[in-house]
Structures are given as C-alpha cells and as structure tokens.
Short mmCIF file of C-alpha atoms in Angstrom, two decimals:
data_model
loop_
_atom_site.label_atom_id
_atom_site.label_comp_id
_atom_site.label_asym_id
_atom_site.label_seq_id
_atom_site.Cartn_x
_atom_site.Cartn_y
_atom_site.Cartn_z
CA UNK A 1 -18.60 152.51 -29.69
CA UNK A 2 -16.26 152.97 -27.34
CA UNK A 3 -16.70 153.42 -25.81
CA UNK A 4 -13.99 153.35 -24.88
CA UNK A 5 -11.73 153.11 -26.53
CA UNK A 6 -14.20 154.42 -29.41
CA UNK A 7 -13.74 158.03 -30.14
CA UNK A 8 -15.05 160.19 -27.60
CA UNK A 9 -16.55 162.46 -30.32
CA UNK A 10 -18.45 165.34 -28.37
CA UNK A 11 -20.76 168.27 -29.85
CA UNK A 12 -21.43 170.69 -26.84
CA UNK A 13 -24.41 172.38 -26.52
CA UNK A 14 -27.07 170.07 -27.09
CA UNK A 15 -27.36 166.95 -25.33
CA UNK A 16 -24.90 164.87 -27.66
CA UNK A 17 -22.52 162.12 -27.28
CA UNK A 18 -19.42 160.07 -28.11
CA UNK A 19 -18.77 157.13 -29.60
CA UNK A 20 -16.60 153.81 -28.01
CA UNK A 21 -15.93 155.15 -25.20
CA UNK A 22 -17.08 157.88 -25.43
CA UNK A 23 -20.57 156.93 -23.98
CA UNK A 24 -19.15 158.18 -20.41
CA UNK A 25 -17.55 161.52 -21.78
CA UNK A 26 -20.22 162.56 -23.68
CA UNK A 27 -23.45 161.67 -21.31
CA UNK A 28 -21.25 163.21 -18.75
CA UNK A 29 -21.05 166.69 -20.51
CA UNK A 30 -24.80 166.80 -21.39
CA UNK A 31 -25.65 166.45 -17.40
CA UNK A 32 -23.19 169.43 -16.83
CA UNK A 33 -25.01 171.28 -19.22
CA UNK A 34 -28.11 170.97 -17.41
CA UNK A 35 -26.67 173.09 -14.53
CA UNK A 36 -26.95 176.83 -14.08
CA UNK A 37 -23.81 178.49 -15.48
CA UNK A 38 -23.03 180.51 -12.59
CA UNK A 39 -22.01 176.86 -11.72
CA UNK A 40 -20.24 175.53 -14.30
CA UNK A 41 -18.06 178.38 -14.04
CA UNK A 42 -17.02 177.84 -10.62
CA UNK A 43 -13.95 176.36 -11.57
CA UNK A 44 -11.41 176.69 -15.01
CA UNK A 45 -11.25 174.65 -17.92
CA UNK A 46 -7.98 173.20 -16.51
CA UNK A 47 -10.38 172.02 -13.45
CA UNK A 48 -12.61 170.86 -15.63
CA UNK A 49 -10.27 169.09 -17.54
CA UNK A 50 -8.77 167.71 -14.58
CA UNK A 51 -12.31 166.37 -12.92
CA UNK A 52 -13.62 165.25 -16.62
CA UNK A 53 -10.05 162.76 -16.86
CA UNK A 54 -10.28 161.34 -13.25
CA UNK A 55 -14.13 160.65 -13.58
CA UNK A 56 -13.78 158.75 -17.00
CA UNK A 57 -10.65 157.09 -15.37
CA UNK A 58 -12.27 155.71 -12.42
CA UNK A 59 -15.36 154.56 -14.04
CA UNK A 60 -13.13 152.93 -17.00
CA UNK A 61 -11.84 150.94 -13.87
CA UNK A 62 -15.11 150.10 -12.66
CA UNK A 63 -16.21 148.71 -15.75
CA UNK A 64 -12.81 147.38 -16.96
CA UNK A 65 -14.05 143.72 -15.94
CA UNK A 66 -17.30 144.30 -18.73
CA UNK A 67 -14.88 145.74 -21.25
CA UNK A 68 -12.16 143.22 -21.32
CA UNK A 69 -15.06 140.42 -21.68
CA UNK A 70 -16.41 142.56 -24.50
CA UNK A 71 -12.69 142.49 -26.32
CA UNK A 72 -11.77 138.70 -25.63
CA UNK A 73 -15.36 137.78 -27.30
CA UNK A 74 -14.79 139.96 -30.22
CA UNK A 75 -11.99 138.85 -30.76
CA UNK A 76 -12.50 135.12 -30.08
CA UNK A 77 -13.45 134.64 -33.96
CA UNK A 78 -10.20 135.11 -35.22
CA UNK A 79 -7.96 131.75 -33.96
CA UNK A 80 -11.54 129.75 -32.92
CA UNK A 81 -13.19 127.08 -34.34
CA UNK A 82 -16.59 128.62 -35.01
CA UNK A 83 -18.54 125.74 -33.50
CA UNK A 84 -16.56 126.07 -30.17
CA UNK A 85 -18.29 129.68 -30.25
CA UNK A 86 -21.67 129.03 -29.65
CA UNK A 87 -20.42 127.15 -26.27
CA UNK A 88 -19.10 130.53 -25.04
CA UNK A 89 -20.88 132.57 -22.69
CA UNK A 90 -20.54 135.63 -20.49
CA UNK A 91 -20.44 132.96 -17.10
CA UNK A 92 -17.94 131.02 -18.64
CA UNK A 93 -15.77 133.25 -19.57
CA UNK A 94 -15.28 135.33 -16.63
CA UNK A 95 -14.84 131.94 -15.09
CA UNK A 96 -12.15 130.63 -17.48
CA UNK A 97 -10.33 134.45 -16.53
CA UNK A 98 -10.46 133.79 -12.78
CA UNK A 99 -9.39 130.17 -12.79
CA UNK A 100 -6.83 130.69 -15.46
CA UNK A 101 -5.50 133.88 -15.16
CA UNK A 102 -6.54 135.27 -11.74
CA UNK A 103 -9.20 137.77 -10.67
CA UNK A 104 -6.82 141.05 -11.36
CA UNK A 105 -6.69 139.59 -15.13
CA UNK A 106 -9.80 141.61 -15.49
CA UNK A 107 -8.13 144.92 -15.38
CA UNK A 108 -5.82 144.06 -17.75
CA UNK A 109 -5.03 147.05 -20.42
CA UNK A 110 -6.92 149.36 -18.10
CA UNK A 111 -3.73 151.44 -17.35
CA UNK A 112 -3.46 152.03 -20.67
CA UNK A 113 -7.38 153.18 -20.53
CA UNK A 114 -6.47 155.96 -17.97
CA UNK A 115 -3.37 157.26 -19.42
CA UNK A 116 -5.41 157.49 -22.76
CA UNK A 117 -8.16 159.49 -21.30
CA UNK A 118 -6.31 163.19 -20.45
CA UNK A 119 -4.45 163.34 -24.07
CA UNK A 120 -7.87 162.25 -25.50
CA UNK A 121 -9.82 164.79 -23.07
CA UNK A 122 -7.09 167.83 -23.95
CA UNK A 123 -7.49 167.31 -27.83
CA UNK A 124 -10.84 167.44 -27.64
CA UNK A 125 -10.21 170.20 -25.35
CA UNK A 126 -8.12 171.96 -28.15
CA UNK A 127 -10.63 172.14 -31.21
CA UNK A 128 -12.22 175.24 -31.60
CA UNK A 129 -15.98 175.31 -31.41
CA UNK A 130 -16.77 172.72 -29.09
CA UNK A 131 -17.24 175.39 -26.22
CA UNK A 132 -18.50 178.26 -27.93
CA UNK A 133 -22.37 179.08 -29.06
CA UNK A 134 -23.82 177.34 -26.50
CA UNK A 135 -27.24 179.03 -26.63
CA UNK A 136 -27.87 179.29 -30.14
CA UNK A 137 -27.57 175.43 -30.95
CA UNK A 138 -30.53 175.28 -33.99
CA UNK A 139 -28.36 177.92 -35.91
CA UNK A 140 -24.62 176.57 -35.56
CA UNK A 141 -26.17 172.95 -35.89
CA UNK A 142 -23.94 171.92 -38.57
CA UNK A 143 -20.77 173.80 -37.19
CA UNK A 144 -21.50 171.73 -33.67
CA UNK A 145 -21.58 168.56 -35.82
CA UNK A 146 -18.38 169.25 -38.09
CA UNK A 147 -16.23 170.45 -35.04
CA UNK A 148 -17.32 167.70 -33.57
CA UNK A 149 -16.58 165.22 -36.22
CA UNK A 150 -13.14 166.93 -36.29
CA UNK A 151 -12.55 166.46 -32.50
CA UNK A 152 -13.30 162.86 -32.91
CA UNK A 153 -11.65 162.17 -35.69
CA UNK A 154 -8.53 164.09 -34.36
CA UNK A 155 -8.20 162.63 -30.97
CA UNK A 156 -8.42 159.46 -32.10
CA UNK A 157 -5.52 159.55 -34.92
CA UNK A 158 -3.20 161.25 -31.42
CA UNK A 159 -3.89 158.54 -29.00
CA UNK A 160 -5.02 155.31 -31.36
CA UNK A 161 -1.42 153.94 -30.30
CA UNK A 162 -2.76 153.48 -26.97
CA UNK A 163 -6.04 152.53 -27.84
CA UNK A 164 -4.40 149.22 -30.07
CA UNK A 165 -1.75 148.86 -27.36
CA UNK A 166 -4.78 148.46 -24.68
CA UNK A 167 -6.49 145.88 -27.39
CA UNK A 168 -3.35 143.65 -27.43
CA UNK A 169 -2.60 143.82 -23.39
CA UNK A 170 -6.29 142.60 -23.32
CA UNK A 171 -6.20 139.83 -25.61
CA UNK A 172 -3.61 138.26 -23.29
CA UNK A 173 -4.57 135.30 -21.83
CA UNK A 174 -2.58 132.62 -20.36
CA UNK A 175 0.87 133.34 -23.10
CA UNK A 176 1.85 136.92 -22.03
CA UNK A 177 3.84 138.75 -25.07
CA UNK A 178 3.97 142.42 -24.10
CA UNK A 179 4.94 142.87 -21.03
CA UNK A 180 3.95 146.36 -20.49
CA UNK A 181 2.69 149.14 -22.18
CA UNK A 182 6.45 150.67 -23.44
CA UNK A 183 7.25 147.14 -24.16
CA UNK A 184 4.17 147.06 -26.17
CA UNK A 185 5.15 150.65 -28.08
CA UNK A 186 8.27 149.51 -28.93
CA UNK A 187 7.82 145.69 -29.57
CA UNK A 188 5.23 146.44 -32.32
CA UNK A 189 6.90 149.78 -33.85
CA UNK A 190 10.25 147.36 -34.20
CA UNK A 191 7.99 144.29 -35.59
CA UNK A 192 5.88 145.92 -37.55
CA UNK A 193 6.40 148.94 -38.21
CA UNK A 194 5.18 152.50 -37.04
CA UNK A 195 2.01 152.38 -39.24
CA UNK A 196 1.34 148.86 -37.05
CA UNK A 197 0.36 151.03 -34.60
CA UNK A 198 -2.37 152.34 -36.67
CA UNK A 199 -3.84 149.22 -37.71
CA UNK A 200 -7.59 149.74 -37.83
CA UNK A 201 -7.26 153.34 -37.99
CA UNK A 202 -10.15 153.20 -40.60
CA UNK A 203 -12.61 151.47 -39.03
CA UNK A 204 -12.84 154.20 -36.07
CA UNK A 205 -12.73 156.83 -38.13
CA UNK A 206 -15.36 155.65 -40.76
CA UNK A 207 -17.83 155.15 -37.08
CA UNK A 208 -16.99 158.82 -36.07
CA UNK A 209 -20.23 160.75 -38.55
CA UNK A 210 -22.40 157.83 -37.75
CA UNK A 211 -22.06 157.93 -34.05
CA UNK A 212 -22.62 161.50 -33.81
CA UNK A 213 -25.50 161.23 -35.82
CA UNK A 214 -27.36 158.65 -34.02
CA UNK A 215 -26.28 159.67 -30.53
CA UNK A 216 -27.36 162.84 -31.37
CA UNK A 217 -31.12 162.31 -32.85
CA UNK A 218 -31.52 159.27 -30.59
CA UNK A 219 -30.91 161.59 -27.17
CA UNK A 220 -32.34 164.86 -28.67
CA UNK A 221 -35.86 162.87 -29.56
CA UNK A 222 -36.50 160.94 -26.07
CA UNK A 223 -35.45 164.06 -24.45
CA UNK A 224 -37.69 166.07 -26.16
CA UNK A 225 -40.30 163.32 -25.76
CA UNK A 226 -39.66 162.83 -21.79
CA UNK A 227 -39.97 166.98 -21.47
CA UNK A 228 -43.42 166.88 -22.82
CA UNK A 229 -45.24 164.17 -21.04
CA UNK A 230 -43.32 164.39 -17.84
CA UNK A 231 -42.02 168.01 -17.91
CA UNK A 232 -41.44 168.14 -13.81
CA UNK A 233 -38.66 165.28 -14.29
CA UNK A 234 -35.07 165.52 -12.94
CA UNK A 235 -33.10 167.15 -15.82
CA UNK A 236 -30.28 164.66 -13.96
CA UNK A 237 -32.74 162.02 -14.51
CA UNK A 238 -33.94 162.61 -18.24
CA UNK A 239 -30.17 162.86 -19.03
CA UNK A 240 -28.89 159.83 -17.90
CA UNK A 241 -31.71 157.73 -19.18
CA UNK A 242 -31.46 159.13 -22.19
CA UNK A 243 -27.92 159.30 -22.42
CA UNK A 244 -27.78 155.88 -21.41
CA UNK A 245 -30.31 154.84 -24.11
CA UNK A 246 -28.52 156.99 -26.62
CA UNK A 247 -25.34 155.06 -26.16
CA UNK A 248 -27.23 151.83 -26.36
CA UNK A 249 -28.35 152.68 -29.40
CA UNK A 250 -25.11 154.15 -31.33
CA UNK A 251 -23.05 151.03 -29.97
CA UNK A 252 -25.71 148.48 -31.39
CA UNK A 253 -25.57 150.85 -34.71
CA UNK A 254 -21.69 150.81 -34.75
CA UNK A 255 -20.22 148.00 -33.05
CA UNK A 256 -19.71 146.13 -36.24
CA UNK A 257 -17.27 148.80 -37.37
CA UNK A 258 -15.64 148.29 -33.43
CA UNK A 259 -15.35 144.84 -34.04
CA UNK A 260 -13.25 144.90 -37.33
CA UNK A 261 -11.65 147.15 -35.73
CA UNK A 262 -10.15 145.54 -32.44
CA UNK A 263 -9.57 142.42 -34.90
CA UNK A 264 -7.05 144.45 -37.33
CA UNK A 265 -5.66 145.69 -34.28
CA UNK A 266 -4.66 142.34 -33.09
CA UNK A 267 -3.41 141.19 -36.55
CA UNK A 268 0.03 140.04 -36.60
CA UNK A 269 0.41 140.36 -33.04
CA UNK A 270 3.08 137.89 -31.35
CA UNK A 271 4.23 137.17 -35.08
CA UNK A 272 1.08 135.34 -35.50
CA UNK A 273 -0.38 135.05 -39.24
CA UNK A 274 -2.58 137.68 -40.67
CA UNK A 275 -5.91 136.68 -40.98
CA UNK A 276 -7.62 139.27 -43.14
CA UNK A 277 -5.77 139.70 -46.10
CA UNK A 278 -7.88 142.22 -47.63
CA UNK A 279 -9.36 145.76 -46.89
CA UNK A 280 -11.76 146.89 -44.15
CA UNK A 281 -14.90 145.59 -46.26
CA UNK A 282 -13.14 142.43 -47.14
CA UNK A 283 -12.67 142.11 -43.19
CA UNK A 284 -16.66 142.07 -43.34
CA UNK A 285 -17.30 139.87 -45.70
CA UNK A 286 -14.76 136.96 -44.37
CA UNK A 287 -16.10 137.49 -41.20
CA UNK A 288 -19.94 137.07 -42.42
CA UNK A 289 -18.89 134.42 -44.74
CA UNK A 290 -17.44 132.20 -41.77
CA UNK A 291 -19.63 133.37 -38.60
CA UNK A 292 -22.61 134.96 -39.69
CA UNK A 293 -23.99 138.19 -39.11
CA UNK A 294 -24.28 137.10 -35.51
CA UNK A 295 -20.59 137.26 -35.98
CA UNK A 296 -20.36 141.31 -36.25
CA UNK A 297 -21.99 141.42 -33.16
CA UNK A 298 -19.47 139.13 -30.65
CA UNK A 299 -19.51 140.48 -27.31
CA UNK A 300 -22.17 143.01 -27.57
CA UNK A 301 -23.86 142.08 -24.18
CA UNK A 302 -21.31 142.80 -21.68
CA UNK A 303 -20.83 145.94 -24.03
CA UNK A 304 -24.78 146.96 -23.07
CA UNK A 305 -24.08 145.82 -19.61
CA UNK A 306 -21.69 148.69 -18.37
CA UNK A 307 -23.31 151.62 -20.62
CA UNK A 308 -25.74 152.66 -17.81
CA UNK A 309 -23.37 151.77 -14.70
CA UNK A 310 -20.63 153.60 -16.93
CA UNK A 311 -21.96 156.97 -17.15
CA UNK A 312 -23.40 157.34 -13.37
CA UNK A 313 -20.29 156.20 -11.73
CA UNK A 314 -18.81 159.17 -14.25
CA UNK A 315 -21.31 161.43 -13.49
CA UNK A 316 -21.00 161.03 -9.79
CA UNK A 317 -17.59 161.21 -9.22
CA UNK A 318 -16.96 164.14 -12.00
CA UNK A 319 -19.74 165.96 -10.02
CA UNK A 320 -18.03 164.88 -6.54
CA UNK A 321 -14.53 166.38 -8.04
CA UNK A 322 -15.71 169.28 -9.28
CA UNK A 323 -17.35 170.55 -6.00
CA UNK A 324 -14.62 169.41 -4.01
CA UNK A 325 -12.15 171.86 -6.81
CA UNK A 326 -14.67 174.86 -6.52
CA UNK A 327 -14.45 174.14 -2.65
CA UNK A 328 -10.95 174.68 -2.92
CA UNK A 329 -10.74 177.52 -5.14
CA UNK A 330 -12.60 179.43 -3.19
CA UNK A 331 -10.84 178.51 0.16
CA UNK A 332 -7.58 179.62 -1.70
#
C-alpha cells in the first residue's frame, strides 16, 4: 500500500501501478498514457514532474483525514487492550480527533506527505527504463517489471526518513513529542540512532515485487475484459475504474506487510518500550497471537475509502496543471 506512503513503484507502458501510496501516482500515469502523444509531449519532463508532484500533493491533502484514521487504527494494537478494540470504529474515532484534538488534527503529518512526494517523484524520475519502450510492452515485459521494482525499491530507501517521520507526527494524539518535522529528524537520529530512521525498512521493501505484480495483472485483466464487452468506453473511464479496483486489490493483498510496517516505525518512539522484540515475521506472529488475523488488517476501511476519491482528485488536477503549463509554454 501506500499508498502513500507505500512505494510508489511505477512500470510505464502498460497500465500498471504503485504500491502505498502509490495508488494515486501510478493510476495517474496509466490515464496519461491513454492520451495521444502529440499531447503528452506538450510540455517537458520537468513540467511533468512539476504537475505529477502538485497533483499527488493536493490529493494527499484531500484524503489526509482517511489516511491519518487508517495510521491511528493500525497502530492502535500496540499500547491497547485488545478488548477495548472491538469498541473502535471509524465514527468514533474521527469524533475522539475533533473533540480531543481539534478538526486540523486530521492533517497532521501531511506536510511531511507533500515534501515527500517531489524527491520520491524525481527518483523515480531518475531510473532508467521507466520512460523508454513504450510501444513494445509484451517484449521488454520483464525489463518494465525489474526497473520498476528498482524504482520502488530505490525511492523508498531515499525518502523512508520522511515516510517514518510522517508515521510518528500522525500517531500524535493528545501528548505531542515532535514538534515538527526537523525536530522529528533530529530527535530520533540523536535517540536512536540514524538506522532509527529506517525502522521498517523491510517490510516496504519485501511489498515492492508483490505490489507490482498484483497491480499489474489485476488492472491489465479487467482492462482487457472491459475493452471486449464494452469496447466504445471512455479510455478515462476504464482507467480509473480499473485503476481504482487495481489498488483495492494490491492494498487488501499487502496491507499486512504496511501494517508491521507503520508499527516498527513507531517503536521506541517518545522513549517508549519496544514492543516487538523479534524480526519482521516475529512482528507477525505476536501480532496474530494477541489480535487475530483480523489484527493484520486494522484500519483497512478508511484505507479502501480514499482509493477511488484519491486517484480522480489526482487525475483532475494533474490534467488541470498540465494544460494550464502547455498553455503557458506556448504563450512564452
């Protein structure tokens, strides 16, 4: 997943997607690939670049309310009493965050969100192969899915700092102790060490082959599917259904992983305790042992909730900024 804050792995050229957070990046490039060339070379890969980063930015903001819900539920298993769980809802919780801590409490971590999205966009930017062979996809299959792997696995290893420095702001609730995102940086690199900045590296990266695959097989077969019986379609349409459906699918496939990982990257935050004291499939196994395997999936419904919303507001407003930068390029 991840989303958002999952890697944002992305295989042009054939309707694939991202993981975490990437649902919005990746459905996002397979609608721009529906276009005509002639127009998606109206304006430079900075431009690109540019529109891609503001369009995942604003609809990150949009659905920043969804995805802090998602985090405090995931995360609620840690320091709960399981039988205080099954009380919790999506109602009550975004009622506990407005009486408690105030409506702007949603959006809290989402500044970290934006300024991880254009170092996240330009690595993926920077690996060779995800913009070349577009028109001979069955033959460079495997390159498509390796460069992409790479991508993913590369951009999130740059930016994962920001992505467990966004995890802690969230968790925040009524005892605030990073006060910023700097403060954050330098609070846990002086606590705990550089590497605690890369706690539940593994867990993201181990979701990165996975993601692709399933995004990729789930959005290739019901487009394939939609072509034949309704061949007349929107290709706008049949990609953001299907895009929308494909994320679905690879965050109910890999949230798990996206669980265990937001969890190791809240332990020993505030000086607080460590609570798994073994390795990424010990995490698992405590976790099953004490909540079930209803427990691995904590917060997945506010995750399904801002998939589809996620990746038209992105669509919209990439497609809005990239006329308005063509509009301007050629006024120039």
């Amino acid at each position: 997943m991840q989303t958002e804050a999952r890697v944002g792995v992305v295989v042009e050229g054939g309707g694939q997607r991202a993981l975490n957070s990437g649902h919005v990046d990746g459905s996002v490039r397979k609608l721009a690939q529906q276009q005509p060339l002639h127009q998606q070379s109206q304006i430079g890969t900075v431009s690109q670049l540019l529109a891609g980063g503001v369009a995942g930015a604003f609809s990150k903001t949009c659905t920043a309310p969804l995805a802090r819900l998602t985090i405090l539920f995931q995360l609620q298993g840690m320091h709960s009493d399981v039988a205080t769980l099954r009380k919790a809802s999506i109602w009550h919780e975004a009622s506990r965050i407005v009486g408690e801590e105030g409506f702007r409490a949603f959006w809290k971590g989402n500044l970290v969100t934006i300024a991880h999205r254009l170092p996240y966009s330009s690595v993926l930017k920077m690996i060779p192969g995800l913009e070349n062979h577009r028109e001979s996809m069955g033959s460079d299959l495997c390159v498509h899915f390796v460069a992409g792997g790479l991508a993913g696995i590369t951009a999130a290893s740059a930016t994962y700092p920001l992505d467990l420095v966004r995890t802690r702001l969230a968790a925040q609730t009524n005892v605030i102790y990073y006060r910023g995102i700097w403060h954050a940086l330098h609070t846990i690199s002086k606590e705990e060490g550089v590497l605690g900045l890369y706690k539940g590296l593994g867990a993201t990266l181990l979701g990165v082959g996975p993601s692709i695959a399933i995004s990729f097989s789930v959005y290739e077969t019901l487009r394939s599917f939609w072509k034949l019986h309704r061949p007349d379609d929107s290709p706008v349409l049949v990609s953001l259904t299907c895009g929308s459906l494909s994320g679905i699918a690879s965050s109910t496939a890999t949230f798990p992983l996206d669980l265990v990982r937001r969890r190791k990257q809240l332990e020993g935050a505030g000086g607080r305790a460590r609570v798994y004291t073994t390795g990424l499939f010990g995490t698992f196994r405590h976790i099953i042992r004490n909540e079930g395997l209803r427990g691995l999936y904590r917060g997945i419904l506010p995750e399904y909730y801002k998939v589809v919303p996620g990746v038209g507001i992105c669509f919209m407003t990439y497609e809005t900024l990239k006329k308005l930068l063509a509009d301007m390029k050629t006024s120039l």
